[in-house]
Coordinates of C-alpha atoms in Angstrom, one line a residue:
Chain A
M28 CA 0.0 0.0 0.0
K29 CA 1.3 3.4 -1.0
I30 CA 1.1 5.9 1.8
A31 CA 1.2 9.5 1.1
N32 CA 3.7 11.6 2.8
T33 CA 1.8 12.9 5.9
S34 CA 3.6 16.1 6.4
E35 CA 3.5 17.1 2.7
F36 CA -0.2 16.2 2.3
L37 CA -1.8 17.5 5.5
S38 CA -1.6 21.3 6.0
A39 CA 0.1 22.8 9.0
E40 CA -3.3 24.1 10.1
E41 CA -4.9 20.6 9.9
I42 CA -2.0 19.1 11.8
A43 CA -2.3 21.6 14.5
E44 CA -6.1 21.1 14.8
I45 CA -5.6 17.3 14.9
E46 CA -2.9 17.5 17.5
R47 CA -5.2 19.5 19.8
E48 CA -7.6 16.4 19.7
F49 CA -4.7 14.1 20.9
E50 CA -4.9 15.9 24.2
I51 CA -8.5 14.7 24.7
Y52 CA -8.0 11.0 24.3
P53 CA -5.4 8.5 25.7
T54 CA -4.8 7.1 22.2
R55 CA -4.2 8.7 18.8
R56 CA -6.7 6.4 17.2
A57 CA -9.6 7.7 19.3
A58 CA -9.2 11.1 17.5
G59 CA -9.9 9.4 14.2
L60 CA -13.4 10.7 13.6
E61 CA -12.6 14.3 14.6
A62 CA -9.5 14.1 12.4
L63 CA -11.7 13.0 9.5
R64 CA -14.0 16.0 10.2
I65 CA -11.1 18.4 10.4
V66 CA -9.8 17.3 7.0
Q67 CA -13.3 17.5 5.6
K68 CA -13.8 20.9 6.9
H69 CA -10.7 22.1 5.0
R70 CA -11.1 20.1 1.9
G71 CA -14.9 19.6 1.5
W72 CA -14.6 15.8 1.6
V73 CA -12.2 13.0 2.3
S74 CA -10.2 11.7 -0.6
D75 CA -8.3 8.4 -0.8
E76 CA -5.0 10.5 -0.6
A77 CA -6.3 12.3 2.5
L78 CA -7.4 9.1 4.2
Q79 CA -4.0 7.5 3.7
A80 CA -2.1 10.5 5.0
L81 CA -4.4 10.8 7.8
A82 CA -4.2 7.0 8.7
A83 CA -0.3 7.3 8.7
F84 CA -0.5 10.4 10.9
L85 CA -2.9 8.6 13.4
Q86 CA -0.7 5.5 13.2
V87 CA -3.6 3.3 12.3
D88 CA -4.3 1.1 9.3
T89 CA -5.8 2.8 6.3
A90 CA -8.6 0.1 6.3
E91 CA -9.4 0.8 9.9
L92 CA -9.7 4.5 9.3
E93 CA -11.8 3.8 6.2
S94 CA -14.1 1.6 8.4
L95 CA -14.8 4.8 10.3
A96 CA -15.1 7.1 7.4
T97 CA -17.6 5.0 5.7
Y98 CA -19.6 4.4 8.9
Y99 CA -20.7 8.0 9.5
Q100 CA -23.2 9.7 7.2
L101 CA -21.7 13.2 7.9
I102 CA -18.3 12.1 6.6
F103 CA -18.1 12.3 2.8
R104 CA -15.9 10.0 0.8
R105 CA -17.0 11.5 -2.4
P106 CA -17.1 15.3 -3.4
V107 CA -20.3 17.1 -2.3
G108 CA -21.8 20.4 -3.1
K109 CA -21.0 23.7 -1.2
A110 CA -24.4 23.1 0.5
V111 CA -25.8 19.8 1.6
V112 CA -29.6 19.7 2.1
Y113 CA -30.5 17.0 4.6
C114 CA -34.2 16.1 4.3
C115 CA -35.5 14.4 7.4
N116 CA -37.7 11.4 6.5
S117 CA -38.1 9.8 10.0
A118 CA -41.4 9.1 11.6
S119 CA -42.6 12.6 12.8
C120 CA -41.5 14.3 9.6
W121 CA -43.0 11.6 7.5
L122 CA -46.3 12.0 9.3
M123 CA -46.1 15.8 8.7
G124 CA -45.5 15.6 5.0
S125 CA -41.8 15.1 4.4
R126 CA -42.5 13.1 1.3
D127 CA -44.0 16.2 -0.4
L128 CA -40.9 18.2 0.6
Q129 CA -38.6 15.6 -0.8
R130 CA -40.5 15.5 -4.1
Q131 CA -40.4 19.3 -4.2
L132 CA -36.6 19.4 -3.7
Q133 CA -35.9 16.7 -6.2
T134 CA -38.0 18.6 -8.8
R135 CA -36.4 22.0 -8.0
L136 CA -32.9 20.7 -7.9
Q137 CA -33.2 18.0 -10.5
V138 CA -31.4 15.5 -8.4
R139 CA -32.3 12.4 -6.4
P140 CA -31.1 11.8 -2.9
G141 CA -27.4 11.1 -2.9
Q142 CA -26.8 13.3 -6.0
T143 CA -25.3 16.8 -6.6
T144 CA -26.7 19.5 -8.9
D145 CA -25.0 19.6 -12.3
D146 CA -23.0 22.8 -11.3
G147 CA -21.7 20.9 -8.2
K148 CA -23.2 23.3 -5.7
I149 CA -26.0 21.6 -3.8
T150 CA -26.2 17.9 -2.7
L151 CA -29.4 16.3 -1.6
L152 CA -29.4 13.7 1.2
E153 CA -32.1 12.0 3.2
T154 CA -31.5 11.9 6.9
P155 CA -32.8 10.1 9.9
C156 CA -34.5 11.9 12.7
L157 CA -33.0 15.3 13.5
G158 CA -34.5 15.7 16.9
D159 CA -36.8 18.6 16.2
C160 CA -40.0 16.6 15.9
D161 CA -42.4 19.1 17.4
Q162 CA -41.3 21.4 14.5
A163 CA -41.8 18.8 11.8
P164 CA -41.3 18.7 8.9
V165 CA -37.7 19.9 9.1
I166 CA -34.6 20.2 6.8
M167 CA -31.0 20.8 7.8
V168 CA -28.6 22.6 5.6
G169 CA -24.9 21.9 6.1
T170 CA -22.0 23.8 4.6
A171 CA -18.5 22.6 3.6
G172 CA -17.1 24.5 6.6
G173 CA -18.9 22.2 8.9
T174 CA -21.8 24.4 10.1
Y175 CA -25.4 23.2 10.2
E176 CA -28.6 25.1 10.1
M177 CA -32.2 24.0 10.9
H178 CA -35.3 25.0 8.9
R179 CA -38.4 24.1 10.8
R180 CA -42.3 23.8 10.3
L181 CA -41.7 23.8 6.5
T182 CA -44.5 24.3 4.0
T183 CA -44.3 24.3 0.2
E184 CA -43.9 28.1 0.2
K185 CA -41.2 28.2 2.8
L186 CA -39.2 25.4 1.1
E187 CA -39.5 27.4 -2.2
E188 CA -38.0 30.4 -0.5
L189 CA -35.3 28.3 1.1
V190 CA -34.2 26.8 -2.3
N191 CA -34.2 30.2 -3.9
D192 CA -32.0 31.6 -1.1
L193 CA -29.6 28.6 -1.4
Q194 CA -29.3 29.0 -5.1
K195 CA -28.6 32.7 -4.6
V196 CA -25.8 31.9 -2.2
Y197 CA -24.4 28.7 -3.7
G198 CA -25.8 28.3 -7.3
G199 CA -27.3 24.9 -7.6
S200 CA -29.2 25.2 -10.9
S201 CA -29.5 22.3 -13.2
D202 CA -29.5 22.2 -17.0
E203 CA -31.0 18.8 -17.2
P204 CA -34.8 18.9 -17.6
Chain B
M17 CA -41.3 25.3 26.6
T18 CA -44.9 25.8 26.3
N19 CA -46.3 24.7 29.7
P20 CA -49.9 26.2 29.9
E21 CA -49.4 26.8 33.5
P22 CA -45.7 27.1 34.0
H23 CA -45.6 27.1 37.8
S24 CA -48.5 24.7 38.5
V25 CA -46.1 21.7 38.7
P26 CA -42.5 21.7 40.1
N27 CA -40.1 22.0 37.1
P28 CA -36.6 21.4 38.5
L29 CA -35.3 20.3 35.1
T30 CA -36.5 23.3 33.2
K31 CA -36.7 26.1 35.8
N32 CA -34.0 28.2 34.0
I33 CA -35.6 27.7 30.5
T34 CA -37.5 30.7 29.2
A35 CA -39.1 31.5 26.0
D36 CA -35.9 33.1 24.6
N37 CA -33.7 30.6 22.7
V38 CA -30.6 31.3 24.7
A39 CA -28.4 29.2 26.9
T40 CA -28.6 30.0 30.6
P41 CA -25.3 31.8 31.3
I42 CA -23.3 30.7 34.4
D43 CA -24.0 33.7 36.5
R44 CA -27.8 33.3 36.1
Y45 CA -27.5 29.6 36.5
R46 CA -25.7 30.0 39.8
E47 CA -28.1 32.8 41.1
N48 CA -30.8 30.1 40.8
D49 CA -29.0 27.6 43.1
G50 CA -26.8 26.3 40.2
Y51 CA -23.9 24.1 41.2
C52 CA -25.3 23.8 44.8
G53 CA -26.0 20.3 44.2
L54 CA -22.4 19.6 43.2
L55 CA -21.0 21.4 46.2
K56 CA -23.3 19.5 48.5
A57 CA -22.3 16.2 46.9
L58 CA -18.7 17.0 47.4
E59 CA -19.4 17.2 51.2
L60 CA -20.8 13.6 51.1
S61 CA -18.9 10.5 50.4
P62 CA -19.2 9.1 46.9
Q63 CA -21.0 6.0 48.4
A64 CA -23.5 8.4 50.1
V65 CA -24.3 10.0 46.7
I66 CA -24.8 6.6 45.1
D67 CA -27.1 5.5 47.9
S68 CA -29.2 8.7 47.7
V69 CA -29.6 8.4 43.9
Q70 CA -30.5 4.8 44.2
A71 CA -33.0 5.5 47.0
A72 CA -34.5 8.3 45.1
G73 CA -35.5 5.7 42.4
L74 CA -34.1 7.8 39.5
R75 CA -34.4 5.6 36.4
G76 CA -32.4 6.0 33.1
R77 CA -34.2 8.5 30.9
G78 CA -32.5 7.2 27.7
G79 CA -35.3 4.7 27.5
A80 CA -34.2 1.6 29.3
G81 CA -35.3 2.9 32.7
F82 CA -32.6 1.1 34.8
N83 CA -32.1 2.5 38.3
T84 CA -29.3 5.0 37.9
G85 CA -27.7 4.6 41.4
L86 CA -27.8 0.8 41.1
K87 CA -26.0 1.1 37.7
W88 CA -23.3 3.3 39.4
S89 CA -23.0 0.7 42.2
F90 CA -21.5 -1.9 39.8
V91 CA -18.4 0.0 39.4
P92 CA -15.7 -2.0 41.3
D93 CA -13.4 -0.7 44.0
Q94 CA -10.0 0.5 43.1
D95 CA -8.4 -2.5 44.8
K96 CA -10.3 -4.8 42.6
V97 CA -9.8 -2.9 39.4
P98 CA -7.3 -0.1 39.6
G99 CA -6.9 2.8 37.2
P100 CA -9.1 5.5 35.8
R101 CA -12.8 5.5 35.7
Y102 CA -14.7 7.2 32.9
L103 CA -18.1 8.9 32.8
V104 CA -19.8 9.2 29.4
C105 CA -22.9 11.3 28.8
N106 CA -24.9 9.7 26.0
A107 CA -26.1 12.7 24.0
D108 CA -26.6 10.8 20.7
E109 CA -30.3 11.5 20.6
M110 CA -31.4 9.8 17.4
E111 CA -34.4 7.7 18.3
P112 CA -37.1 8.7 15.7
G113 CA -39.6 11.0 17.3
T114 CA -37.3 12.0 20.2
F115 CA -36.5 15.6 20.9
K116 CA -36.0 16.2 24.6
D117 CA -32.1 16.1 25.2
R118 CA -31.6 18.8 22.6
L119 CA -33.7 21.2 24.7
L120 CA -31.7 20.6 27.9
M121 CA -28.3 21.0 26.2
E122 CA -29.2 24.0 24.1
R123 CA -31.0 26.0 26.8
D124 CA -29.4 25.0 30.2
P125 CA -26.0 23.5 29.5
H126 CA -24.7 24.0 33.0
L127 CA -27.5 21.8 34.3
L128 CA -25.9 18.8 32.4
L129 CA -22.4 19.8 33.4
E130 CA -23.3 20.0 37.1
G131 CA -25.1 16.5 36.9
M132 CA -22.1 15.1 35.1
A133 CA -19.8 16.4 37.9
I134 CA -22.0 14.8 40.5
A135 CA -22.1 11.5 38.7
A136 CA -18.3 11.6 38.1
Y137 CA -17.6 12.2 41.8
A138 CA -19.9 9.3 42.7
I139 CA -18.1 6.8 40.5
G140 CA -14.6 8.2 40.9
A141 CA -14.1 9.5 37.3
E142 CA -11.7 12.4 36.6
R143 CA -12.4 12.4 32.9
A144 CA -15.8 12.6 31.2
F145 CA -17.0 12.6 27.7
I146 CA -20.2 14.1 26.2
F147 CA -20.9 11.9 23.2
I148 CA -23.0 14.3 21.2
R149 CA -24.7 14.0 17.8
G150 CA -22.8 15.7 15.0
E151 CA -26.0 17.3 13.8
Y152 CA -26.5 19.0 17.2
F153 CA -24.4 22.0 16.2
L154 CA -26.0 24.6 18.4
A155 CA -26.0 22.3 21.4
T156 CA -22.3 21.6 20.8
E157 CA -21.3 25.3 20.7
R158 CA -23.3 26.1 23.8
L159 CA -21.9 23.2 25.8
Q160 CA -18.4 24.1 24.8
R161 CA -18.9 27.6 26.1
A162 CA -20.4 26.3 29.3
I163 CA -17.5 24.0 29.8
D164 CA -15.2 27.0 29.4
E165 CA -17.3 29.1 31.8
A166 CA -17.4 26.4 34.5
R167 CA -13.6 25.8 34.1
A168 CA -13.0 29.6 34.5
A169 CA -15.2 29.6 37.6
G170 CA -13.2 26.7 39.2
L171 CA -16.3 24.3 38.9
L172 CA -14.4 22.1 36.4
G173 CA -10.8 21.3 36.3
K174 CA -8.4 20.7 39.2
N175 CA -9.7 20.7 42.8
I176 CA -13.2 21.7 42.2
G177 CA -14.5 24.0 45.0
G178 CA -11.3 23.6 46.9
N179 CA -11.9 19.8 47.2
R180 CA -9.7 16.9 46.2
F181 CA -12.1 16.1 43.3
S182 CA -10.9 17.1 39.8
L183 CA -12.8 16.6 36.6
D184 CA -12.3 17.4 33.0
I185 CA -15.3 17.2 30.6
Y186 CA -14.7 16.8 26.8
L187 CA -17.1 16.9 23.9
H188 CA -16.9 14.1 21.4
R189 CA -18.9 14.9 18.3
S190 CA -20.4 11.9 16.5
S191 CA -21.4 12.0 12.8
G192 CA -24.8 10.6 12.3
N193 CA -25.1 7.0 13.3
Y194 CA -28.0 5.6 15.4
I195 CA -26.1 2.5 16.6
C196 CA -23.7 4.7 18.5
G197 CA -26.5 5.4 21.0
E198 CA -26.1 1.7 22.1
E199 CA -23.8 2.0 25.0
T200 CA -21.3 -0.5 24.0
A201 CA -21.2 0.6 20.4
L202 CA -20.8 4.1 21.8
L203 CA -17.7 3.0 23.8
N204 CA -16.1 1.5 20.6
A205 CA -16.9 4.7 18.7
L206 CA -15.2 6.8 21.5
E207 CA -12.1 4.6 21.2
G208 CA -12.0 5.4 17.5
K209 CA -13.3 2.0 16.3
R210 CA -16.2 1.2 14.1
A211 CA -19.3 1.4 16.4
I212 CA -20.3 -2.3 16.6
P213 CA -21.9 -3.3 19.9
R214 CA -19.8 -5.5 22.4
A215 CA -20.8 -8.7 24.0
K216 CA -22.1 -8.3 27.5
P217 CA -20.8 -9.3 30.0
P218 CA -18.5 -7.7 30.8
F219 CA -20.6 -4.6 31.4
P220 CA -19.2 -1.2 30.8
Q221 CA -19.2 -0.5 34.6
V222 CA -16.5 -3.2 34.9
S223 CA -14.8 -3.0 31.6
G224 CA -15.7 -0.1 29.4
L225 CA -13.7 2.7 27.8
W226 CA -10.2 1.3 27.1
G227 CA -11.0 -1.6 29.4
Q228 CA -11.6 0.7 32.4
P229 CA -14.8 1.0 34.5
T230 CA -17.1 3.2 32.7
V231 CA -20.7 4.6 33.3
V232 CA -22.8 5.7 30.4
N233 CA -25.8 7.8 31.4
N234 CA -28.3 9.8 29.3
V235 CA -28.5 13.7 29.2
E236 CA -31.7 13.9 31.0
T237 CA -30.8 11.4 33.6
L238 CA -27.7 13.4 34.5
C239 CA -29.8 16.6 34.5
N240 CA -31.9 15.1 37.3
L241 CA -29.0 14.9 39.8
P242 CA -28.4 18.6 40.7
H243 CA -31.8 19.0 42.3
L244 CA -31.9 15.3 43.5
I245 CA -28.8 15.9 45.6
S246 CA -29.8 19.5 46.7
H247 CA -33.2 18.6 47.9
G248 CA -32.7 14.9 48.9
E249 CA -34.3 11.7 47.9
E250 CA -37.6 12.1 49.8
W251 CA -38.3 15.4 48.0
Y252 CA -37.3 13.8 44.7
R253 CA -39.6 10.8 45.2
Q254 CA -42.6 13.0 45.8
L255 CA -42.3 14.7 42.5
G256 CA -43.8 11.6 40.8
R257 CA -47.5 11.1 40.5
H258 CA -47.4 7.4 40.3
K259 CA -44.9 4.7 41.2
D260 CA -41.9 6.2 39.4
T261 CA -40.2 9.1 40.9
G262 CA -39.1 12.7 39.8
T263 CA -40.3 14.7 36.8
K264 CA -39.6 13.9 33.1
L265 CA -39.6 15.6 29.8
F266 CA -42.6 14.5 27.8
G267 CA -43.2 15.5 24.3
V268 CA -45.8 15.1 21.5
S269 CA -45.3 15.3 17.8
G270 CA -47.6 14.6 14.9
R271 CA -51.0 16.1 14.0
V272 CA -51.8 17.8 17.3
K273 CA -52.7 21.4 17.8
N274 CA -49.7 22.2 20.0
P275 CA -46.7 19.9 19.5
G276 CA -44.0 20.4 22.0
V277 CA -42.1 19.2 25.1
W278 CA -43.0 19.8 28.7
E279 CA -41.6 18.9 32.1
L280 CA -44.3 16.9 34.0
P281 CA -44.4 14.6 36.9
M282 CA -43.6 11.0 36.3
G283 CA -46.9 9.0 36.0
T284 CA -48.7 11.9 34.2
P285 CA -51.5 10.2 32.2
V286 CA -51.1 9.8 28.4
R287 CA -54.5 11.6 27.8
E288 CA -53.4 14.6 29.9
I289 CA -50.2 15.0 27.9
I290 CA -51.9 14.8 24.5
E291 CA -55.1 16.6 25.2
Q292 CA -54.1 19.2 27.8
Y293 CA -50.5 20.0 26.9
A294 CA -50.5 19.2 23.2
G295 CA -53.9 20.7 22.8
G296 CA -55.6 17.6 21.3
M297 CA -55.8 16.5 17.7
L298 CA -55.8 19.1 14.9
D299 CA -59.3 19.6 13.5
G300 CA -60.3 17.0 11.0
F301 CA -57.9 14.3 12.4
R302 CA -58.5 11.6 14.9
L303 CA -56.1 9.7 17.1
K304 CA -55.5 6.3 15.6
G305 CA -52.6 5.2 17.8
F306 CA -49.3 6.4 19.2
L307 CA -45.8 5.4 19.9
P308 CA -45.3 6.3 23.6
G309 CA -41.5 6.9 23.5
G310 CA -39.8 6.8 20.1
G311 CA -39.6 4.6 17.0
S312 CA -38.5 1.4 18.9
T313 CA -41.6 1.3 21.2
D314 CA -44.8 -0.7 20.6
F315 CA -47.8 1.1 19.2
L316 CA -50.6 1.8 21.7
T317 CA -54.2 2.8 20.9
P318 CA -56.8 5.3 22.1
D319 CA -57.8 2.5 24.6
H320 CA -54.5 3.2 26.4
L321 CA -55.0 7.0 26.9
D322 CA -55.7 6.8 30.6
L323 CA -52.4 4.9 31.4
A324 CA -49.8 6.7 33.5
M325 CA -46.5 7.5 31.8
D326 CA -44.6 5.2 34.1
Y327 CA -42.0 2.7 33.1
D328 CA -43.9 -0.3 34.5
V329 CA -47.4 0.8 33.6
I330 CA -46.5 1.3 29.9
G331 CA -44.5 -1.9 30.1
E332 CA -47.5 -3.9 31.4
A333 CA -49.6 -2.5 28.5
G334 CA -47.2 -4.3 26.1
S335 CA -45.1 -1.3 25.2
R336 CA -42.2 0.8 26.7
M337 CA -42.1 4.3 27.9
G338 CA -38.9 4.7 26.1
T339 CA -37.9 8.3 25.8
G340 CA -41.3 9.6 26.8
T341 CA -41.7 11.6 23.5
I342 CA -45.0 10.5 22.0
T343 CA -45.4 10.2 18.2
I344 CA -49.1 10.4 17.1
L345 CA -50.5 8.3 14.3
D346 CA -53.6 10.1 12.9
D347 CA -56.5 8.5 11.1
H348 CA -55.4 9.9 7.7
S349 CA -51.8 8.4 7.9
C350 CA -51.2 4.8 6.8
P351 CA -50.2 2.6 9.7
L352 CA -48.4 0.2 7.3
G353 CA -46.6 3.3 5.7
L354 CA -45.4 4.5 9.1
T355 CA -44.3 0.9 10.0
L356 CA -42.4 0.8 6.7
N357 CA -40.8 4.1 7.4
L358 CA -39.6 2.9 10.8
Q359 CA -38.3 -0.4 9.4
Q360 CA -36.4 1.5 6.7
F361 CA -34.8 3.6 9.4
F362 CA -33.7 0.4 11.4
A363 CA -32.5 -1.4 8.3
R364 CA -30.4 1.5 7.3
E365 CA -29.0 1.9 10.8
S366 CA -28.2 -1.7 11.4
C367 CA -24.5 -2.2 11.9
G368 CA -24.7 -5.6 10.1
W369 CA -23.1 -7.7 12.9
C370 CA -26.0 -10.0 13.6
T371 CA -27.9 -12.0 11.0
P372 CA -31.5 -11.4 12.3
C373 CA -30.8 -7.7 12.1
R374 CA -28.7 -7.4 9.0
D375 CA -30.8 -9.8 6.9
G376 CA -34.2 -9.7 8.7
L377 CA -34.7 -5.9 8.4
P378 CA -34.2 -5.6 4.7
W379 CA -36.6 -8.5 4.2
V380 CA -39.3 -6.9 6.3
V381 CA -38.8 -3.7 4.3
E382 CA -39.2 -5.6 1.1
I383 CA -42.4 -7.2 2.3
L384 CA -43.9 -4.0 3.6
T385 CA -42.9 -2.2 0.3
R386 CA -44.7 -4.7 -1.8
L387 CA -47.8 -4.6 0.4
E388 CA -47.8 -0.8 0.3
S389 CA -47.4 -0.8 -3.5
G390 CA -50.2 -3.4 -4.1
N391 CA -48.0 -6.5 -4.8
G392 CA -48.5 -8.1 -1.4
R393 CA -49.3 -11.8 -1.0
A394 CA -51.7 -13.4 1.4
Q395 CA -49.1 -15.1 3.5
D396 CA -47.0 -11.9 3.9
L397 CA -48.6 -10.9 7.2
D398 CA -47.6 -14.3 8.8
L399 CA -44.2 -14.0 7.3
L400 CA -43.8 -10.5 8.9
E401 CA -44.8 -12.0 12.3
E402 CA -42.3 -14.8 11.9
L403 CA -39.5 -12.3 10.9
A404 CA -40.3 -10.0 13.8
T405 CA -40.2 -12.8 16.2
G406 CA -36.8 -13.9 14.9
M407 CA -35.5 -10.3 15.4
G408 CA -36.7 -10.3 18.9
P409 CA -34.8 -10.3 22.2
G410 CA -32.1 -12.9 22.7
N411 CA -31.1 -13.4 19.1
T412 CA -28.7 -10.4 18.6
F413 CA -26.0 -8.6 20.5
C414 CA -27.9 -5.3 21.0
A415 CA -31.4 -4.1 21.1
L416 CA -31.7 -2.5 17.7
A417 CA -33.5 -5.5 16.0
P418 CA -35.7 -6.2 19.0
G419 CA -36.5 -2.5 19.1
A420 CA -37.5 -2.7 15.4
A421 CA -39.7 -5.7 16.0
E422 CA -41.8 -3.7 18.7
P423 CA -43.5 -1.3 16.3
L424 CA -43.9 -4.0 13.7
L425 CA -45.5 -6.6 15.9
S426 CA -47.8 -4.1 17.6
A427 CA -48.8 -2.6 14.2
L428 CA -49.7 -6.1 13.0
K429 CA -51.7 -6.6 16.2
Y430 CA -53.6 -3.3 16.4
F431 CA -53.8 -2.3 12.7
R432 CA -54.2 -5.7 11.1
E433 CA -57.4 -4.6 9.3
D434 CA -55.4 -1.8 7.7
F435 CA -52.7 -4.3 6.6
E436 CA -55.3 -6.6 5.2
R437 CA -57.0 -3.7 3.3
H438 CA -53.8 -3.2 1.4
L439 CA -54.2 -6.8 0.1
Q440 CA -57.9 -6.3 -0.8
Y441 CA -57.4 -2.8 -2.2
G442 CA -54.3 -3.8 -4.2
G443 CA -52.3 -0.9 -2.8
C444 CA -52.4 1.8 -0.1
P445 CA -55.9 2.9 0.8
F446 CA -54.5 6.0 2.3
A447 CA -52.4 7.0 -0.8
D448 CA -54.7 9.6 -2.2
D449 CA -55.6 11.3 1.1
R450 CA -54.0 14.7 0.7
R451 CA -54.6 15.4 4.4
A452 CA -51.9 12.9 5.2
L453 CA -49.3 15.1 3.5
L454 CA -48.2 18.7 3.9
L455 CA -50.5 21.0 5.6
P456 CA -51.3 24.4 3.8
A457 CA -49.3 27.3 5.2

């Protein structure tokens, strides 16, 4: 297995942030998930090269780190858009009409869950319960920088506005019919 | 918080929470008796704290309802198992339909920190982790700020309140994975391993994080400790209205007039929560059934409205109180559709370790999908029952598959007619009911 040169691949900033995590845990390995999150924050996603460099830096097998990276839905092993729209489809949101919201998103963005708009700006994902069930139906919007924002008690009109705002900020149009 | 009569019942869990969406700052928290429970605990022996919590009857608010003091008492003495002890707060709230821990963490983070400090003192831990959902961005920010405030005030860190007790609390952000809420999977996740549940025994209290004695408690459980210790177990026991003690966050979501979460005495009847606090059903909708405490609890029906929300009472009715956040199934929503939705969730979140869960759940999803789309077969309902039984307790390492079986078996029991109608109708009889979808603005 070819391992990328850690110090060349990871930025000084990334290394500094990951090393701060080492203080929290008795092992380097335990910082794995947070290290993945840090790399994703700086690069938008976790590429094979980044994974290898990170595994070397954490002193764990690449396969072991991969088993973490692929386990968590907020860690991306493929590039995603500048904004990721998480449409909650769990029980309370389902009861309050999340199926309509998801259809509306798919039509407006011309993508299916798991896909990114043609211009690479907005990714649509389904998500399990976001813990805001009394405000259902809800949608969460994540950015590449690692922030998350909730949009609650959505209606067709409110979702239309939200998509318009997202497209103004990030783009996210699609040429395909 | 939307208590209709905010001061009519004692509300020690939410007394600092106002209508403003802000975290209670440390000075206001302390003015309202904050950290008094911790300072009192530090004057007691750890054993006395454990005894008091056990006698108070505090039961785990994550859903299992195990006596908290009893759970702590399984941590062995230093001479039997030397080395560090760890406390872990399970803040990985991800049970479908559950939205209570978020409120406590976002609005009164010091209450959780104080509760954690009391628990850590009791079990002899000097390092504690809050295992929090990656999606709980605001709660994470506010908890980190509260940790910094508490540290600056000498309430965390070395020699707290001039005592020999020291404690550091760290946030561990997860990244969207239901199985991490299972306490042994959570420990693997904290160690940086793939979060697959561990075989028990050994239980975490004996061999947990990095092989050391570890206690995992839910957010709401820990938030009960400050007032329990401040006022004592007798006062705490009297907060309950039935057999169980203390207060609890109860919530309602679905087609009710006023969905929300309220702090109420343990043992408050389901009817009171749904009709008085949640305002009853929206006009044009009737109550068909409900999940009493999250997606992994058995459905109950309008016949069960007068039951007390107590662990044993709901248990005897064939369900579980779970997280105490009620999900309402209305008469315009398809029971089979909701069951399918829940099974899809559990199938997706299965870690794949045990066969009944890994293979059983996708099979259940396949059968429910064909029933919903009009391609069901006459023997499908029996097959579903057989699969659900196979996923039940004793066949898997953890409670995920047994939890998934609960809404499935109870839906087959209470809504069998609706399942059969799918067969007769050749599809979902609710499919064209627009009232079951988005409400107009």
